[in-house]
Short mmCIF file of C-alpha atoms and ligand atoms in Angstrom, two decimals:
data_model
loop_
_atom_site.label_atom_id
_atom_site.label_comp_id
_atom_site.label_asym_id
_atom_site.label_seq_id
_atom_site.Cartn_x
_atom_site.Cartn_y
_atom_site.Cartn_z
CA UNK A 42 13.40 -2.83 19.95
CA UNK A 43 12.07 -3.69 16.59
CA UNK A 44 12.11 -1.09 14.16
CA UNK A 45 8.79 0.35 12.63
CA UNK A 46 9.24 1.33 9.16
CA UNK A 47 7.20 4.03 7.40
CA UNK A 48 5.77 1.86 4.59
CA UNK A 49 5.78 -1.79 3.47
CA UNK A 50 4.08 -3.02 0.38
CA UNK A 51 0.77 -4.97 1.44
CA UNK A 52 0.56 -8.43 -0.12
CA UNK A 53 -2.76 -10.66 -0.75
CA UNK A 54 -0.88 -13.88 -1.41
CA UNK A 55 -2.20 -14.25 -5.14
CA UNK A 56 0.35 -12.26 -6.65
CA UNK A 57 3.10 -14.93 -7.38
CA UNK A 58 0.04 -17.51 -8.59
CA UNK A 59 -1.08 -14.88 -11.10
CA UNK A 60 2.23 -13.95 -12.42
CA UNK A 61 2.96 -17.59 -12.55
CA UNK A 62 0.03 -18.08 -14.66
CA UNK A 63 1.32 -15.44 -17.22
CA UNK A 64 4.57 -17.04 -17.46
CA UNK A 65 3.23 -20.25 -18.07
CA UNK A 66 1.09 -18.87 -20.75
CA UNK A 67 3.89 -17.57 -22.83
CA UNK A 68 2.46 -14.24 -23.56
CA UNK A 69 4.03 -11.89 -21.51
CA UNK A 70 3.85 -8.78 -23.36
CA UNK A 71 1.23 -5.98 -22.69
CA UNK A 72 -2.51 -5.76 -23.09
CA UNK A 73 -3.46 -9.49 -22.04
CA UNK A 74 -5.86 -11.22 -19.95
CA UNK A 75 -4.69 -9.49 -16.65
CA UNK A 76 -4.29 -6.20 -18.05
CA UNK A 77 -8.15 -6.47 -19.39
CA UNK A 78 -9.09 -7.77 -16.18
CA UNK A 79 -7.89 -4.86 -14.22
CA UNK A 80 -9.01 -2.20 -16.75
CA UNK A 81 -12.46 -3.62 -16.69
CA UNK A 82 -12.85 -3.96 -12.83
CA UNK A 83 -11.84 -0.24 -12.50
CA UNK A 84 -14.27 0.89 -14.98
CA UNK A 85 -17.06 -1.06 -13.41
CA UNK A 86 -16.28 -0.26 -9.63
CA UNK A 87 -15.57 3.43 -10.34
CA UNK A 88 -17.66 4.30 -13.12
CA UNK A 89 -14.79 5.58 -15.65
CA UNK A 90 -15.51 5.41 -19.35
CA UNK A 91 -12.22 3.75 -20.16
CA UNK A 92 -8.91 3.11 -17.80
CA UNK A 93 -5.43 2.30 -19.77
CA UNK A 94 -2.92 0.71 -17.53
CA UNK A 95 0.54 2.42 -17.66
CA UNK A 96 3.89 1.73 -16.42
CA UNK A 97 3.43 4.64 -13.79
CA UNK A 98 1.08 7.46 -12.66
CA UNK A 99 3.64 9.92 -14.36
CA UNK A 100 3.18 8.33 -17.44
CA UNK A 101 -0.70 8.47 -17.08
CA UNK A 102 -0.37 12.06 -16.46
CA UNK A 103 2.08 12.44 -19.16
CA UNK A 104 -0.47 11.03 -21.76
CA UNK A 105 -3.48 13.02 -20.10
CA UNK A 106 -1.29 16.46 -20.79
CA UNK A 107 -0.39 15.56 -24.33
CA UNK A 108 -4.20 14.66 -24.77
CA UNK A 109 -5.13 18.22 -23.35
CA UNK A 110 -2.93 19.55 -26.32
CA UNK A 111 -0.78 21.47 -24.09
CA UNK A 112 1.73 23.44 -26.04
CA UNK A 113 4.49 25.96 -25.35
CA UNK A 114 3.22 29.16 -23.35
CA UNK A 115 0.24 27.29 -22.43
CA UNK A 116 -0.53 27.32 -18.37
CA UNK A 117 -1.51 24.71 -16.19
CA UNK A 118 -3.08 25.43 -12.67
CA UNK A 119 -1.89 23.24 -10.09
CA UNK A 120 -1.07 23.25 -6.40
CA UNK A 121 2.64 23.57 -5.24
CA UNK A 122 2.16 21.13 -2.52
CA UNK A 123 2.29 17.87 -4.43
CA UNK A 124 4.65 15.43 -5.67
CA UNK A 125 6.64 16.44 -8.61
CA UNK A 126 5.21 14.06 -11.14
CA UNK A 127 1.96 16.33 -11.27
CA UNK A 128 3.95 19.20 -12.87
CA UNK A 129 7.04 17.51 -14.29
CA UNK A 130 4.59 15.39 -16.57
CA UNK A 131 3.68 18.48 -18.75
CA UNK A 132 7.07 20.41 -18.79
CA UNK A 133 8.28 19.02 -21.87
CA UNK A 134 5.04 19.96 -23.70
CA UNK A 135 6.48 23.71 -22.75
CA UNK A 136 3.52 24.52 -20.78
CA UNK A 137 4.11 26.09 -17.39
CA UNK A 138 2.91 25.64 -13.98
CA UNK A 139 0.79 28.40 -12.18
CA UNK A 140 1.02 27.51 -8.72
CA UNK A 141 -1.87 28.34 -6.27
CA UNK A 142 -2.00 27.62 -2.66
CA UNK A 143 -3.81 25.02 -0.73
CA UNK A 144 -6.76 24.94 1.57
CA UNK A 145 -5.81 25.01 5.13
CA UNK A 146 -8.47 22.25 6.00
CA UNK A 147 -7.74 19.49 3.34
CA UNK A 148 -4.25 20.68 1.96
CA UNK A 149 -6.00 20.35 -1.36
CA UNK A 150 -5.99 22.84 -4.11
CA UNK A 151 -7.82 25.88 -2.89
CA UNK A 152 -10.76 26.05 -5.22
CA UNK A 153 -11.52 29.78 -4.21
CA UNK A 154 -8.18 31.00 -6.07
CA UNK A 155 -8.44 29.26 -9.11
CA UNK A 156 -10.49 32.04 -11.02
CA UNK A 157 -8.14 34.54 -10.26
CA UNK A 158 -5.17 32.55 -11.46
CA UNK A 159 -6.86 31.88 -15.04
CA UNK A 160 -5.36 33.92 -17.95
CA UNK A 161 -6.09 33.60 -21.76
CA UNK A 162 -3.12 31.17 -21.84
CA UNK A 163 -4.89 28.85 -19.09
CA UNK A 164 -5.89 25.20 -20.58
CA UNK A 165 -5.66 22.99 -17.78
CA UNK A 166 -6.80 22.60 -14.28
CA UNK A 167 -4.69 19.66 -12.16
CA UNK A 168 -6.38 19.01 -9.16
CA UNK A 169 -4.46 16.71 -6.75
CA UNK A 170 -6.34 14.70 -4.01
CA UNK A 171 -4.05 14.96 -1.22
CA UNK A 172 -4.14 11.74 1.14
CA UNK A 173 -6.80 10.08 -0.85
CA UNK A 174 -9.48 13.14 0.23
CA UNK A 175 -11.23 14.54 -2.67
CA UNK A 176 -10.75 18.14 -4.19
CA UNK A 177 -13.83 20.36 -4.36
CA UNK A 178 -14.74 18.92 -7.82
CA UNK A 179 -18.35 20.37 -8.28
CA UNK A 180 -16.72 23.77 -8.11
CA UNK A 181 -13.66 22.74 -10.21
CA UNK A 182 -15.89 21.31 -12.92
CA UNK A 183 -17.90 24.29 -12.93
CA UNK A 184 -14.96 26.77 -13.24
CA UNK A 185 -13.57 24.65 -15.87
CA UNK A 186 -16.62 24.82 -18.25
CA UNK A 187 -17.07 28.56 -17.92
CA UNK A 188 -13.55 28.98 -19.16
CA UNK A 189 -13.64 25.98 -21.60
CA UNK A 190 -10.73 24.17 -19.62
CA UNK A 191 -9.84 20.60 -19.23
CA UNK A 192 -9.63 19.01 -15.89
CA UNK A 193 -6.83 16.33 -15.20
CA UNK A 194 -7.42 14.77 -11.86
CA UNK A 195 -4.12 13.43 -10.35
CA UNK A 196 -5.91 10.81 -8.24
CA UNK A 197 -2.39 8.88 -7.58
CA UNK A 198 -3.51 8.45 -4.05
CA UNK A 199 -7.28 8.64 -4.46
CA UNK A 200 -7.68 4.99 -5.90
CA UNK A 201 -11.30 3.87 -4.22
CA UNK A 202 -11.85 7.09 -2.75
CA UNK A 203 -15.08 9.11 -3.41
CA UNK A 204 -16.54 12.66 -3.75
CA UNK A 205 -20.11 13.18 -3.65
CA UNK A 206 -20.44 9.17 -4.35
CA UNK A 207 -18.39 9.66 -7.34
CA UNK A 208 -14.90 7.73 -7.45
CA UNK A 209 -11.85 10.10 -7.75
CA UNK A 210 -10.19 9.88 -11.26
CA UNK A 211 -13.94 9.58 -12.89
CA UNK A 212 -15.07 13.42 -12.24
CA UNK A 213 -12.65 15.33 -14.39
CA UNK A 214 -12.11 14.75 -18.20
CA UNK A 215 -9.18 12.81 -17.47
CA UNK A 216 -7.53 11.36 -14.53
CA UNK A 217 -4.33 9.34 -13.53
CA UNK A 218 -4.01 6.43 -10.80
CA UNK A 219 -0.76 5.31 -8.96
CA UNK A 220 0.19 1.94 -8.10
CA UNK A 221 3.60 2.74 -6.96
CA UNK A 222 4.68 0.43 -3.85
CA UNK A 223 3.92 3.12 -1.57
CA UNK A 224 0.25 3.46 -2.48
CA UNK A 225 -2.84 1.76 -1.35
CA UNK A 226 -2.98 -0.88 -4.26
CA UNK A 227 0.47 -1.81 -5.56
CA UNK A 228 2.28 -3.90 -8.60
CA UNK A 229 5.77 -2.42 -7.92
CA UNK A 230 5.44 0.47 -10.48
CA UNK A 231 2.20 1.12 -12.38
CA UNK A 232 -0.43 3.66 -12.90
CA UNK A 233 -3.45 4.09 -15.28
CA UNK A 234 -5.22 6.76 -17.16
CA UNK A 235 -8.73 7.25 -16.57
CA UNK A 236 -10.75 8.84 -19.58
CA UNK A 237 -13.89 10.17 -18.86
CA UNK A 238 -14.49 12.40 -21.86
CA UNK A 239 -15.03 10.38 -24.97
CA UNK A 240 -13.27 12.83 -27.44
CA UNK A 241 -9.96 11.48 -25.87
CA UNK A 242 -10.50 7.81 -26.41
CA UNK A 243 -9.08 7.22 -29.62
CA UNK A 244 -6.02 9.30 -29.50
CA UNK A 245 -5.15 7.89 -26.07
CA UNK A 246 -4.74 4.38 -27.37
CA UNK A 247 -2.51 5.35 -30.33
CA UNK A 248 -0.10 7.71 -27.97
CA UNK A 249 0.07 4.96 -25.68
CA UNK A 250 1.20 2.40 -28.56
CA UNK A 251 4.28 4.04 -30.09
CA UNK A 252 1.77 6.47 -32.20
CA UNK A 253 0.24 3.56 -33.68
CA UNK A 254 -3.40 2.43 -34.50
CA UNK A 255 -2.50 -1.09 -33.37
CA UNK A 256 -5.48 -1.24 -30.84
CA UNK A 257 -8.08 -0.58 -33.76
CA UNK A 258 -6.16 -3.32 -35.86
CA UNK A 259 -6.69 -5.90 -33.06
CA UNK A 260 -10.25 -4.86 -32.78
CA UNK A 261 -10.77 -5.50 -36.75
CA UNK A 262 -11.56 -1.95 -37.38
CA UNK A 263 -8.66 -1.47 -39.79
CA UNK A 264 -6.89 -4.30 -41.78
CA UNK A 265 -3.32 -3.10 -41.00
CA UNK A 266 -1.63 -1.08 -38.43
CA UNK A 267 0.54 1.84 -39.08
CA UNK A 268 2.22 5.01 -37.63
CA UNK A 269 -0.41 7.61 -37.44
CA UNK A 270 0.51 10.03 -34.63
CA UNK A 271 3.08 10.92 -32.03
CA UNK A 272 3.47 8.50 -28.89
CA UNK A 273 5.57 6.38 -26.93
CA UNK A 274 5.45 2.91 -25.05
CA UNK A 275 3.03 3.37 -22.33
CA UNK A 276 2.20 -0.13 -21.85
CA UNK A 277 2.68 -2.03 -18.71
CA UNK A 278 3.70 -6.02 -19.31
CA UNK A 279 1.05 -8.74 -18.14
CA UNK A 280 3.38 -9.86 -15.24
CA UNK A 281 2.99 -6.22 -14.03
CA UNK A 282 -0.78 -6.33 -14.21
CA UNK A 283 -1.11 -9.81 -13.01
CA UNK A 284 0.49 -8.51 -9.60
CA UNK A 285 -2.00 -5.72 -10.05
CA UNK A 286 -5.12 -7.87 -10.16
CA UNK A 287 -4.22 -9.70 -7.11
CA UNK A 288 -4.67 -6.37 -5.27
CA UNK A 289 -7.59 -4.82 -7.08
CA UNK A 290 -9.64 -7.87 -6.49
CA UNK A 291 -9.19 -7.26 -2.72
CA UNK A 292 -10.21 -3.48 -3.18
CA UNK A 293 -12.54 -3.73 -0.39
CA UNK A 294 -10.74 -5.90 2.17
CA UNK A 295 -7.52 -3.72 1.65
CA UNK A 296 -9.52 -0.78 2.12
CA UNK A 297 -10.94 -1.90 5.62
CA UNK A 298 -7.52 -2.89 6.96
CA UNK A 299 -6.53 0.69 6.06
CA UNK A 300 -9.41 2.45 7.52
CA UNK A 301 -8.90 0.43 10.91
CA UNK A 302 -5.34 1.58 11.12
CA UNK A 303 -6.66 4.98 10.50
CA UNK A 304 -9.37 4.93 13.04
CA UNK A 305 -6.86 3.51 15.76
CA UNK A 306 -4.30 6.45 14.76
CA UNK A 307 -7.30 8.87 15.12
CA UNK A 308 -8.66 7.68 18.21
CA UNK A 309 -5.19 7.56 19.85
CA UNK A 310 -4.12 10.85 19.08
CA UNK A 311 -7.38 12.58 19.58
CA UNK A 312 -6.73 13.42 23.27
CA UNK A 313 -3.33 15.35 22.13
CA UNK A 314 -5.59 17.18 19.50
CA UNK A 315 -7.69 18.09 22.35
CA UNK A 316 -4.90 19.51 24.40
CA UNK A 317 -3.90 21.63 21.30
CA UNK A 318 -0.52 19.68 21.11
CA UNK A 319 -1.42 18.71 17.46
CA UNK A 320 -3.87 18.61 14.32
CA UNK A 321 -5.37 15.57 12.77
CA UNK A 322 -6.80 15.29 9.18
CA UNK A 323 -10.01 16.71 7.95
CA UNK A 324 -12.22 14.71 6.03
CA UNK A 325 -15.20 17.11 4.66
CA UNK A 326 -18.70 15.46 4.80
CA UNK A 327 -19.00 14.92 1.17
CA UNK A 328 -15.76 13.07 0.91
CA UNK A 329 -14.99 9.38 1.45
CA UNK A 330 -11.41 8.67 1.67
CA UNK A 331 -9.67 5.53 1.06
CA UNK A 332 -7.34 6.13 4.06
CA UNK A 333 -4.11 6.58 1.83
CA UNK A 334 -1.98 8.29 4.62
CA UNK A 335 -2.16 9.34 8.31
CA UNK A 336 -0.42 12.94 8.83
CA UNK A 337 -0.48 15.18 11.95
CA UNK A 338 0.18 18.98 11.88
CA UNK A 339 2.60 20.12 14.74
CA UNK A 340 2.67 23.50 16.07
CA UNK A 341 5.64 24.65 14.58
CA UNK A 342 8.52 23.47 12.32
CA UNK A 343 10.93 23.21 15.07
CA UNK A 344 8.39 20.78 16.92
CA UNK A 345 8.04 18.61 13.61
CA UNK A 346 11.60 18.21 13.11
CA UNK A 347 12.54 17.29 16.71
CA UNK A 348 9.36 14.85 16.97
CA UNK A 349 10.71 13.28 13.64
CA UNK A 350 14.20 12.92 14.92
CA UNK A 351 13.12 11.59 18.38
CA UNK A 352 10.89 8.99 16.83
CA UNK A 353 14.02 7.81 14.67
CA UNK A 354 15.64 7.46 17.89
CA UNK A 355 13.06 4.87 19.10
CA UNK A 356 13.07 3.14 15.75
CA UNK A 357 9.85 4.61 14.48
CA UNK A 358 10.33 6.07 10.64
CA UNK A 359 8.35 8.89 10.22
CA UNK A 360 8.46 11.21 7.15
CA UNK A 361 7.33 14.52 6.10
CA UNK A 362 6.78 15.95 2.31
CA UNK A 363 6.46 17.73 0.11
CA UNK A 364 9.41 20.44 -0.44
CA UNK A 365 6.92 22.72 -2.27
CA UNK A 366 7.19 22.64 -5.87
CA UNK A 367 7.63 26.74 -6.10
CA UNK A 368 10.52 26.66 -3.70
CA UNK A 369 12.48 23.75 -5.04
CA UNK A 370 15.41 24.80 -7.42
CA UNK A 371 13.21 24.18 -10.49
CA UNK A 372 10.43 26.13 -9.19
CA UNK A 373 12.52 28.90 -8.55
CA UNK A 374 14.14 28.76 -11.93
CA UNK A 375 10.71 29.34 -13.45
CA UNK A 376 10.40 32.46 -11.45
CA UNK A 377 8.59 31.41 -8.44
CA UNK A 378 9.89 32.76 -4.96
CA UNK A 379 9.58 32.03 -1.13
CA UNK A 380 6.77 33.97 0.38
CA UNK A 381 4.46 33.30 -2.76
CA UNK A 382 2.10 30.44 -1.03
CA UNK A 383 1.98 31.18 2.65
CA UNK A 384 -0.67 28.42 3.43
CA UNK A 385 1.70 25.78 1.36
CA UNK A 386 5.06 26.95 2.95
CA UNK A 387 3.14 26.98 6.49
CA UNK A 388 1.69 23.37 6.67
CA UNK A 389 4.50 21.64 4.81
CA UNK A 390 6.77 22.59 7.29
CA UNK A 391 4.51 21.50 10.17
CA UNK A 392 3.48 18.24 8.64
CA UNK A 393 4.64 14.68 9.65
CA UNK A 394 3.31 11.32 8.12
CA UNK A 395 3.27 8.32 10.52
CA UNK A 396 3.97 4.56 9.75
CA UNK A 397 1.17 3.28 7.59
CA UNK A 398 0.99 -0.11 5.71
CA UNK A 399 -1.67 -2.97 5.54
CA UNK A 400 0.38 -5.07 8.03
CA UNK A 401 0.95 -2.49 10.83
CA UNK A 402 -0.19 -4.06 14.20
CA UNK A 403 -2.09 -2.86 16.75
CA UNK A 404 1.13 -2.88 18.95
CA UNK A 405 3.37 -0.94 16.84
CA UNK A 406 0.64 1.49 16.00
CA UNK A 407 0.12 2.04 20.07
CA UNK A 408 3.84 2.61 20.25
CA UNK A 409 4.07 5.32 17.83
CA UNK A 410 0.89 7.15 19.48
CA UNK A 411 2.64 6.69 23.03
CA UNK A 412 5.86 8.17 21.77
CA UNK A 413 4.17 10.72 20.28
CA UNK A 414 2.17 11.85 23.41
CA UNK A 415 5.26 11.34 25.78
CA UNK A 416 7.42 13.85 23.44
CA UNK A 417 5.08 16.43 23.16
CA UNK A 418 3.70 16.20 26.78
CA UNK A 419 7.36 16.51 27.82
CA UNK A 420 7.54 19.61 25.85
CA UNK A 421 4.63 21.00 27.62
CA UNK A 422 6.24 20.78 30.83
CA UNK A 423 8.83 23.13 29.55
CA UNK A 424 7.18 26.42 28.43
CA UNK A 425 7.22 27.04 24.72
CA UNK A 426 5.76 30.12 22.78
CA UNK A 427 3.85 28.35 20.07
CA UNK A 428 0.60 26.40 20.68
CA UNK A 429 -1.25 25.18 17.63
CA UNK A 430 -4.41 27.24 16.73
CA UNK A 431 -6.22 25.01 14.47
CA UNK A 432 -6.72 26.98 11.39
CA UNK A 433 -10.02 26.35 9.49
CA UNK A 434 -11.27 27.13 5.86
CA UNK A 435 -13.38 29.95 5.44
C1 PLP B 133 2.79 9.05 -6.21
C2 PLP B 133 2.17 10.11 -6.98
C3 PLP B 133 2.30 10.24 -8.26
C4 PLP B 133 3.51 9.70 -9.07
O1 PLP B 133 2.96 8.24 -9.24
P1 PLP B 133 3.97 7.16 -10.12
O2 PLP B 133 2.93 5.80 -10.17
O3 PLP B 133 5.23 6.92 -8.81
O4 PLP B 133 4.45 7.70 -11.17
C5 PLP B 133 2.14 11.56 -8.92
N1 PLP B 133 1.20 12.26 -7.99
C6 PLP B 133 1.00 12.17 -6.80
C7 PLP B 133 0.15 13.15 -6.07
C8 PLP B 133 1.57 11.03 -5.99
O5 PLP B 133 1.35 10.85 -4.74
#
């Protein structure tokens, strides 16, 4: 039987043509026509003051944390249930992560735990919009303004997803998108910094271009460009931007494809959820998701591991994430310990992500649904101790 991979980058068909145009034009460097088209499209569609394309979301996060003026001893409030980039991006500033637990319903940062984590050293809150479902941004922004903190949204998974009608990445002072091959809109490796607070505009351009004021020079605002600040090369080439533009042009159609796949999983797995054999993702009323992924929560870690192994034997690649950052070797070295974040530790051990990509066929999805059903029902036949008691936020 054919293998069903976990991920496969979806192509719109225009990528090669646009890349060909760039090569034919002779200008393959940064900030050309396609980079500008991508930035403008995102600024208009998502209501972002300015977007700067970067070689990755990790780079965009690194820029955001430098802009937030983090330094040694400063603290950043982050979830531990996230990809390593959220935290690694600020470690070189000397700032430290203060990990907080997640909400049992959305698996996003638990906004009820933020205030007690604030100390005089806190400078940034970095919410991560897990699976393209928005964090409680109203509450987070209110807390941030009361304590004079900067909010950096890790919206790597949140491109074209919304919270109370506002695009994820457009709400915090700064935000970061990813166009990595595993995300909804791809260009191989790529990202964007979203700048919503105008006080960061000027320095962001300088940081991105080796610490020079070259962007001002191109706009004719200075008569020569020179070295003015710290920085790096956070510039993608036009080849990458051309690829990305072919994807962003299809923002809505790619979104619709993903929605159909998500709904098929949801409908197919609903009976198993009714039986209490697994739990399905929760999307709060104020959120419109971009259907970034489909995950299920099993009753316990053993069932998750055995189901994952079983799916592999029938050619289906399902994966889990994340090893909580606070229990990773680096997290432990920073003084964290197991047992510190019970919800994170519990849910990350029971979560399984199902194959999800734009070209996933209905027949293949049915195979995944059937395989999960057959496996879980066969286990019901043999009595087991645990049942899935769905835990609700509150
Ligand atoms: C993918 C991802 C990143 C990193 O994105 P890159 O573009 O690979 O640097 C950061 N944070 C989260 C939550 C992600 O899912």
